[in-house]
XYZ file of C-alpha atoms in Angstrom:
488
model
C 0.000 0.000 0.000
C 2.932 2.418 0.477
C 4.242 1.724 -2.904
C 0.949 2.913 -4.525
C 0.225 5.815 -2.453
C 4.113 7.510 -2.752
C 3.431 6.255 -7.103
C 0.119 8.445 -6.687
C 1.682 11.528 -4.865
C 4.234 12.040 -7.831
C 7.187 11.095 -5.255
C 8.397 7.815 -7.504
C 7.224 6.526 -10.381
C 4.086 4.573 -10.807
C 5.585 1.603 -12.211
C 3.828 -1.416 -9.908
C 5.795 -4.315 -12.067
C 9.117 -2.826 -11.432
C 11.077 -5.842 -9.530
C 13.506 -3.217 -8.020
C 10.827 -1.620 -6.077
C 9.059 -5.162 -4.780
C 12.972 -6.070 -3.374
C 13.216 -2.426 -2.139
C 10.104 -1.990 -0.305
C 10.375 -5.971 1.308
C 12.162 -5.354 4.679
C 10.907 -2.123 7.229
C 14.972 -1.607 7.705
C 14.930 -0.384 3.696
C 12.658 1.488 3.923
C 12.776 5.013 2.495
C 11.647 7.857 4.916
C 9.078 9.598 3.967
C 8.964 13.697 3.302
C 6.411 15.615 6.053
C 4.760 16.602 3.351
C 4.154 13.337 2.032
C 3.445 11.542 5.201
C 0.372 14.507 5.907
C -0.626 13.808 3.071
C -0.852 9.969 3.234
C -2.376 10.905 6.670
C -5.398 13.106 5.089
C -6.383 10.000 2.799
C -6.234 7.895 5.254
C -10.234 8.908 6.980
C -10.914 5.647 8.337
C -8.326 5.341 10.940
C -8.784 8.772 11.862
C -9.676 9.955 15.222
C -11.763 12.985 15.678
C -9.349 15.318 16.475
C -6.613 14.932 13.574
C -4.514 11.664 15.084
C -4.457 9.199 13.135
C -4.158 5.610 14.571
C -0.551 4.588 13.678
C 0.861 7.867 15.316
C -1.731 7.790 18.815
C -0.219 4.024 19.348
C 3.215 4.650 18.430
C 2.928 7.467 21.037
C 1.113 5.481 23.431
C 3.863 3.176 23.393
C 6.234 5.296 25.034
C 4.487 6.527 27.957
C 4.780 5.364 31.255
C 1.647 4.861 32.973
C 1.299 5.639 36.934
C 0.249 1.919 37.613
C 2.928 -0.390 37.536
C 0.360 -3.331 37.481
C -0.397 -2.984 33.526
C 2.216 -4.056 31.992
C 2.552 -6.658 34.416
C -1.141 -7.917 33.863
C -0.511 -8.207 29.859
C 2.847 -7.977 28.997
C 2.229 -8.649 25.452
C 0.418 -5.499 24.869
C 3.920 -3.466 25.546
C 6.371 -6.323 24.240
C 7.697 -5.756 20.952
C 8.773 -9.265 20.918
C 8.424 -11.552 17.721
C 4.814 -13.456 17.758
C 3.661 -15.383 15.208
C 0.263 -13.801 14.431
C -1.032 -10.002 15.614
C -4.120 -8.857 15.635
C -3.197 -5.383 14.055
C -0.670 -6.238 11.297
C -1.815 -9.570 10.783
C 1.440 -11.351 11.797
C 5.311 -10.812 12.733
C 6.730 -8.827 10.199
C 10.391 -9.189 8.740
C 12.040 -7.660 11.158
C 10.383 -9.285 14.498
C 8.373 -6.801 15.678
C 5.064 -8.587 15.580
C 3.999 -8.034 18.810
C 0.885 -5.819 19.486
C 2.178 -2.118 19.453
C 5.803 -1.174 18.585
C 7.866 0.504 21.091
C 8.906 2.776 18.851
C 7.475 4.220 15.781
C 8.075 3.254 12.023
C 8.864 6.397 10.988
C 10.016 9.851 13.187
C 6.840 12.286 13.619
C 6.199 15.283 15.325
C 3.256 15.906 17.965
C 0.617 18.470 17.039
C -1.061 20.645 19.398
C -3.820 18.735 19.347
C -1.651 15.402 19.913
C -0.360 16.680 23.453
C -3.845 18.192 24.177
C -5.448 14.539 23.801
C -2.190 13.000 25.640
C -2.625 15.134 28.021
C -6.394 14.243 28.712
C -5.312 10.461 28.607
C -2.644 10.657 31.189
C -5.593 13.245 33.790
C -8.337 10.241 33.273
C -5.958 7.114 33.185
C -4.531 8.639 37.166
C -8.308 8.897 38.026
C -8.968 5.732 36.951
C -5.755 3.912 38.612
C -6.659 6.223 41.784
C -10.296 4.372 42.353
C -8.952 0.858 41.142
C -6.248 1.290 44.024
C -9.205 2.293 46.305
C -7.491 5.839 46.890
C -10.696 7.561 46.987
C -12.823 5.402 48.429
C -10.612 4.694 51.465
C -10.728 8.410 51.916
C -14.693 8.209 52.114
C -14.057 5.304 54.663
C -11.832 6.887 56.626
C -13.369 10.242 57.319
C -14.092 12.513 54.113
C -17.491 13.118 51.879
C -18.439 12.528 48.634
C -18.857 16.012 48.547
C -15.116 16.391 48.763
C -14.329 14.424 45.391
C -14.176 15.665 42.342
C -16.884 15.755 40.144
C -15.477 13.773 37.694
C -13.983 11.447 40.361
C -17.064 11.283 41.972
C -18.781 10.375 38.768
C -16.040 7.539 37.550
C -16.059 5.947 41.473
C -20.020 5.664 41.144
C -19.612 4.504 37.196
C -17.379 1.687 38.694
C -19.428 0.491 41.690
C -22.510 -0.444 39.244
C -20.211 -2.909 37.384
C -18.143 -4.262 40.112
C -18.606 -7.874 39.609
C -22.468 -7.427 38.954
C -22.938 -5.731 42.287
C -22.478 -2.093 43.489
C -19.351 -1.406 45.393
C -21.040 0.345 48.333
C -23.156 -3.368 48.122
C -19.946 -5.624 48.493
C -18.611 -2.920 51.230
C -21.510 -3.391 53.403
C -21.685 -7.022 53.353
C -18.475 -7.028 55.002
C -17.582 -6.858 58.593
C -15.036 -3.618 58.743
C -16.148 -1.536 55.553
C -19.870 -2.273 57.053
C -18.880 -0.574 60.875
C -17.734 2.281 58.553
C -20.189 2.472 56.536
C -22.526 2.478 59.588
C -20.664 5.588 61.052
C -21.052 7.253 57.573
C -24.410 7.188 56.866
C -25.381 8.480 60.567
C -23.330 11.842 60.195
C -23.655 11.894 56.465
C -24.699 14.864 54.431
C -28.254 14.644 52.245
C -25.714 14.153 49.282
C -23.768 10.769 50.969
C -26.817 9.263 51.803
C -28.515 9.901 48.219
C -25.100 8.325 46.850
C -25.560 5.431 48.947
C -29.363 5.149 48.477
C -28.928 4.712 44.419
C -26.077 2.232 44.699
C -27.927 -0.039 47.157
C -31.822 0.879 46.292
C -31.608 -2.259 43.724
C -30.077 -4.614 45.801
C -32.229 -3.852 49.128
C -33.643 -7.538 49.397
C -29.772 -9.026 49.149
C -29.076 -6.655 51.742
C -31.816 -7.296 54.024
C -30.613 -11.143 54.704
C -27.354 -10.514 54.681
C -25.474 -10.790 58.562
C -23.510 -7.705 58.043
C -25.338 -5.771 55.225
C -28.480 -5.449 57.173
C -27.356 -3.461 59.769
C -26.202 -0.741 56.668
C -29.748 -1.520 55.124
C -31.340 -0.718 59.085
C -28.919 2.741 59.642
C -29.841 4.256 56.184
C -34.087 3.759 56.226
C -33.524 5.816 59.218
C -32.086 8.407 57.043
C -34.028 8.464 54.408
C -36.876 10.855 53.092
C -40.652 9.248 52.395
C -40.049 9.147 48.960
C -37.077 7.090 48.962
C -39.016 4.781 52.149
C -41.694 4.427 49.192
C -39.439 3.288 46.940
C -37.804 0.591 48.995
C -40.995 -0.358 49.837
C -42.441 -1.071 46.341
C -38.960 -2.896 46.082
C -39.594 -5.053 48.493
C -43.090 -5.892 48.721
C -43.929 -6.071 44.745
C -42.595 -9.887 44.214
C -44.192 -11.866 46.862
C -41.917 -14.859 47.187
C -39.239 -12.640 47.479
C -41.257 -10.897 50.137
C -42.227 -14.158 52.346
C -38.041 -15.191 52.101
C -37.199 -12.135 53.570
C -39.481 -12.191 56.070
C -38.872 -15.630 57.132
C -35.056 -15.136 57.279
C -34.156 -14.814 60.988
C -31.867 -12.113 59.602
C -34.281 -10.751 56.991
C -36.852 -10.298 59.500
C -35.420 -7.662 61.452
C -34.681 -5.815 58.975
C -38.401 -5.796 57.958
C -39.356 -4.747 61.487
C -36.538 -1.780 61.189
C -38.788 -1.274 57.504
C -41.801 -0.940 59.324
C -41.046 1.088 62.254
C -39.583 3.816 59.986
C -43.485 4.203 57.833
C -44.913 7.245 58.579
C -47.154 7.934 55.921
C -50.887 6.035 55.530
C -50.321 4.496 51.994
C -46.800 3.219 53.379
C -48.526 1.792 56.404
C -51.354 0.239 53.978
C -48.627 -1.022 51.447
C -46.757 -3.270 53.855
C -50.252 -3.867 55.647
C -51.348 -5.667 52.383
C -48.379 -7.789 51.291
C -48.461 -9.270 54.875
C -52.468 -9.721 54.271
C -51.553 -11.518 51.065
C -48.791 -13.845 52.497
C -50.512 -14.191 56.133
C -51.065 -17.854 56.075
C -47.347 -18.435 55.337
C -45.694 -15.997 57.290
C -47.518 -17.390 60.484
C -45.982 -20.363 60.413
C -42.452 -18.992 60.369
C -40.939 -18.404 63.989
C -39.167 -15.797 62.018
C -42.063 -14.121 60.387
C -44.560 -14.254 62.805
C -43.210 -11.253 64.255
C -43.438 -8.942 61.371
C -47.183 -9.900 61.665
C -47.441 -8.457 65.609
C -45.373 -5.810 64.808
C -48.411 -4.715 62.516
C -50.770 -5.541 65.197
C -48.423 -3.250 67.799
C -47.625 -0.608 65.674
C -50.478 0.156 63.208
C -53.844 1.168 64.437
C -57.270 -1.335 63.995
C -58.106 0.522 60.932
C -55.331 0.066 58.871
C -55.196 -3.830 60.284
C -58.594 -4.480 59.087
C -57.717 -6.539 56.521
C -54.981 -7.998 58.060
C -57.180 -9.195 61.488
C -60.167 -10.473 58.698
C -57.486 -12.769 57.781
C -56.420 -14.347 60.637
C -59.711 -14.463 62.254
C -61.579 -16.197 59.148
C -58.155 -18.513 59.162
C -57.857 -19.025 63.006
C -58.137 -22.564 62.891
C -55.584 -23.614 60.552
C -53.229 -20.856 62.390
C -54.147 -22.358 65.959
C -52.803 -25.609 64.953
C -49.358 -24.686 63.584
C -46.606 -25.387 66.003
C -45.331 -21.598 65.089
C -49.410 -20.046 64.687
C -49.986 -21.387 68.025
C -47.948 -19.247 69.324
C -48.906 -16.500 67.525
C -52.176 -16.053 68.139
C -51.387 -16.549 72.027
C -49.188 -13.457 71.632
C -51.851 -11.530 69.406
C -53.954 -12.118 72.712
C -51.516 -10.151 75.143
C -51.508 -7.440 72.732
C -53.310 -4.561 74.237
C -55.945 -3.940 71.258
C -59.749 -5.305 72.269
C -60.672 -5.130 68.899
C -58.095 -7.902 68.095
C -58.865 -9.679 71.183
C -62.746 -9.893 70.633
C -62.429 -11.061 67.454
C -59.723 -13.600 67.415
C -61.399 -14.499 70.700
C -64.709 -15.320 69.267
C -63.078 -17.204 66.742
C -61.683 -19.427 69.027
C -64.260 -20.192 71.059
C -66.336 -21.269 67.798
C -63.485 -23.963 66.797
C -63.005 -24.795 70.653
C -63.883 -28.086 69.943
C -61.486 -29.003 67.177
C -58.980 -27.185 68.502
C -58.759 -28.792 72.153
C -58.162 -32.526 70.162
C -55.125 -30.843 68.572
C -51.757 -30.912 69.950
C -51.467 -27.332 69.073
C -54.506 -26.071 69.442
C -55.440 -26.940 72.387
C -53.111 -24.989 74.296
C -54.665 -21.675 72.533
C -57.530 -22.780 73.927
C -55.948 -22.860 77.530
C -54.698 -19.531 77.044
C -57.988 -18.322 76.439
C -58.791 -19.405 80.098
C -55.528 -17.965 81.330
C -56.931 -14.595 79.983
C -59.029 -14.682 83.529
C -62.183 -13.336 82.093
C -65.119 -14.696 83.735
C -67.834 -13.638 80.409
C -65.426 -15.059 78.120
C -64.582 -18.300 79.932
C -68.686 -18.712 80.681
C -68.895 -18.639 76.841
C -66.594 -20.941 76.297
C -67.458 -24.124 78.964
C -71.274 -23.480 77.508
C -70.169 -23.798 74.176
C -68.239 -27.006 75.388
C -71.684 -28.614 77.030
C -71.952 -32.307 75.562
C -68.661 -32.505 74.305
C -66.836 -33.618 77.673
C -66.910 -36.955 77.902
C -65.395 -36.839 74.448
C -62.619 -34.777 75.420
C -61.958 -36.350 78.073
C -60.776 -39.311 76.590
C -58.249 -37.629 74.035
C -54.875 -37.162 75.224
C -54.864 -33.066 74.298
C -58.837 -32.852 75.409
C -58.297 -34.304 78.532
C -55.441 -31.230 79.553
C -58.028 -29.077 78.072
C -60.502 -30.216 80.580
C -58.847 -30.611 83.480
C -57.792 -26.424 83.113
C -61.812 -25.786 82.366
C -62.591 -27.923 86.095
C -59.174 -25.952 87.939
C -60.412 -22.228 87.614
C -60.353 -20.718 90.586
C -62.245 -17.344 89.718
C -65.052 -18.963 88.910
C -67.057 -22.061 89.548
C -67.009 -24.165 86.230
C -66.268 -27.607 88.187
C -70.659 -28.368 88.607
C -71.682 -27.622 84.879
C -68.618 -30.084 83.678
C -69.234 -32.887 86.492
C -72.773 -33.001 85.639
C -72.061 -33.098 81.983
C -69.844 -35.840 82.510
C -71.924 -37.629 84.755
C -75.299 -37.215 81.946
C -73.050 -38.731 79.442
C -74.583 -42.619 79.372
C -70.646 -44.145 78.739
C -69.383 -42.276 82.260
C -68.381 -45.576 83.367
C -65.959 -45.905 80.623
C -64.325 -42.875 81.735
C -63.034 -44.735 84.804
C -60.850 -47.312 83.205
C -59.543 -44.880 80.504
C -55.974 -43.684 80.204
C -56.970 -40.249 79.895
C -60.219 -39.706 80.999
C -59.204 -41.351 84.766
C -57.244 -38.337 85.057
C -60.023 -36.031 84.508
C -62.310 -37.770 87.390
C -59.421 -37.327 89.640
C -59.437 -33.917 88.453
C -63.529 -33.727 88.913
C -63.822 -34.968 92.363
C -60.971 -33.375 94.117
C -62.738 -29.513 92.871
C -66.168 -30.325 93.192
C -67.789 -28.770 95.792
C -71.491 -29.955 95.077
C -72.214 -32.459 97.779
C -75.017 -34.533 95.336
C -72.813 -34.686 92.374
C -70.065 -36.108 94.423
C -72.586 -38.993 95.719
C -73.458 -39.700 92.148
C -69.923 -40.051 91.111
C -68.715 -42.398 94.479
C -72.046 -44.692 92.997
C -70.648 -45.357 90.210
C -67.644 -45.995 91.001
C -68.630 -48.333 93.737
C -70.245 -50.171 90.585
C -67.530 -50.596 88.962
C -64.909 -51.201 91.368
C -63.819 -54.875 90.730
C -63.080 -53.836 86.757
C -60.990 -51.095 87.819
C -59.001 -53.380 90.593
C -58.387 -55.114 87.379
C -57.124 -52.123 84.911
C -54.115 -49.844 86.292
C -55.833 -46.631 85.319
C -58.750 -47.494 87.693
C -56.100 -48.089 89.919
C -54.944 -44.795 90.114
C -58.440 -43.640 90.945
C -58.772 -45.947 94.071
C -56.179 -45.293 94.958
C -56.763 -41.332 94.562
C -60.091 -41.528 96.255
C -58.472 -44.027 98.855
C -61.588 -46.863 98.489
């Protein structure tokens, strides 16, 4: 290509069969140097390696080559980018040329130039954005942020390149790997509580996107906790939509023992009624499986503690209509029990009603029948009344199931008020009350029956039947025990 271009500029003659110039033009080491006029010239014609500011590519890299960068590490990291050593193939000149300088850039040029104005001008520019760059790589400005200064103090352009690089840094944020991280998290901590408005927006759009990942994680939660307290509604809102929008995502982070408190730091920091609503109705829609979490539960009665009955109506529909299937998780149990301490009669009457209308079911369960023991433990003389009438009929039965009979034997124990007659004489109207004394619960719940009663007629009734059936129970160990109990 040289050979036709210094033909077309009148330099040599145009001759392209001439042998002499195919030897003369073979080897770089022969070649002729060309004129600065020429070599502007070949430069003008030659548009598509131009850059936009007059240098064309040959000269930028020779110059390149020559530089020394402040980061020792590059050359290091890919030697063969600087090497002017003699490989076999390059993806420039398309191979080692005669003299062995295949490698990827030349050290030193093919031909002497000159640098324009506009050369050192874009040099110049190179060398300013390259020192940035190798500044934040080394962590030069960051560690600054870390260790005591601003954002604010940073250069605009700094600022800008440090935040460009923390959205690609190995698919997360850098702030987001910083905070998930035991030291850089304690600083980060300190940082956002005596930040400007301007730190915590910085922080807010690096980690806004990865809130959930930050919410579960042991260190990055506490960051997550630190800067919802410094945040403005708007950005709460935002965090909020985040979080609540996918609902499996939703019910993980809740049920995360880590995940959760950070959901409860979430929820204490709502201030504004479609906030409290918002977080209100994602628990609404994932009640049934967040109550049977240990972990989740509590994001539940921190709705029932913090928010008032109004905005929990739709949350308190749901767990009333599904008390049942609550009372007889291992983990809803429990929750419900706590729901009842909570100092809200609203919730109380109407998770209360619901309980005594499933009493029955739910004193056969090994779960449930301990909500329905709390109920009693409440010490509410209208509410327990309900509940032993709404039991009428049913004691005999649950007095021989192993989680009826406990249930029972707390209904004949109260001591504020006198529930022991209305059970014995149940017990005593049910026609198989003499199967009751050989039975491996329900011997229990006579012993239970005649040591409280205090009715004098329903005491002679039971001794009479017992009497009846005394040489059976000499001959069962559970009748035994009541024999023995009653000492006949």
């Amino acid at each position: 290509m040289e050979s036709h271009l210094i033909n077309k500029n009148g330099d040599h003659d145009a001759t392209e069969e001439n042998p002499v110039n195919h030897q003369r033009f073979e080897s770089q080491s022969q070649s002729p140097p060309l004129q600065p006029e020429s070599r502007h010239r070949v430069v003008d014609e030659q548009s598509l390696f131009r850059f936009p500011n007059g240098v064309d590519l040959q000269t930028l890299a020779s110059s390149l080559g020559n530089l020394s960068v402040r980061d020792p590490t590059v050359r290091q990291q890919n030697p063969s980018l600087w090497s002017n050593g003699s490989s076999s193939s390059s993806p420039i000149n398309g191979g080692g040329s005669a003299g062995g300088g295949g490698g990827y850039w030349p050290r030193s040029p093919p031909y002497p130039h000159r640098e324009t104005d506009s050369q050192q001008l874009m040099m110049s520019e190179y060398l300013q954005t390259l020192s940035i760059q190798n500044d934040y790589v080394n962590g030069g400005s960051l560690n600054g942020f870390l260790s005591g200064g601003d954002l604010r103090e940073v250069p605009y352009l700094s600022r800008n390149r440090f935040l460009d690089q923390s959205r690609h840094h190995n698919g997360f944020g850098s702030i987001v790997s910083l905070a998930k991280e035991r030291d850089s998290s304690n600083e980060l901590q300190k940082k956002i509580c005596v930040g400007s408005k301007e730190t915590i927006d910085i922080v807010f759009n690096e980690v806004v996107f990865h809130t959930c990942e930050l919410m579960v994680d042991p260190f990055g939660h506490h960051v997550f906790q630190r800067l919802m307290e410094r945040c403005s509604n708007e950005q709460i809102s935002q965090v909020l939509d985040l979080v609540t929008q996918h609902r499996p995502r939703f019910v993980t982070v809740c049920t995360d023992p880590i995940g959760t408190r950070a959901m409860q730091s979430l929820m204490k920091c709502l201030c504004t009624e479609d906030q409290i609503l918002s977080i209100v109705g994602a628990v609404s829609m994932a009640a049934l499986t967040l109550t049977r979490s240990n972990n989740a539960k509590h994001v539940i009665l921190l709705c029932f503690n913090e928010f008032s009955p109004s905005q929990n109506r739709i949350l308190l529909e749901v767990i009333a209509r599904n008390c049942y299937p609550i009372a007889i998780d291992q983990h809803g149990c429990c929750m419900l029990q706590q729901c009842l301490d909570i100092n809200c009669n609203v919730l109380k009457q109407r998770l209360i009603r619901e309980i005594i209308a499933n009493s029955l079911r739910l004193c056969v369960n090994c779960y449930g029948n301990y909500v329905v023991q709390y109920v009693v433990e409440l010490e509410n003389p209208s509410v327990t009344i309900q509940l032993v009438r709404h039991l009428v009929g049913s004691y005999a039965y649950l007095s021989r199931n192993k989680y009826g009979s406990h249930a029972v034997q707390k209904l004949l124990n109260i001591q504020y008020i006198d529930t022991s007659r209305v059970i014995l004489f149940d017990l005593l109207s049910d026609r198989d009350i003499d199967t009751l004394l050989t039975d491996p619960f329900g011997n229990y719940v006579i012993q239970t029956a005649w040591a409280v009663c205090k009715d004098y007629n329903l005491r002679s009734i039971l001794v009479e039947h017992i009497r009846l059936n005394k040489p059976l129970m000499r001959c069962n160990r559970f009748g035994n025990k009541i024999l023995e109990k009653l000492s006949l």
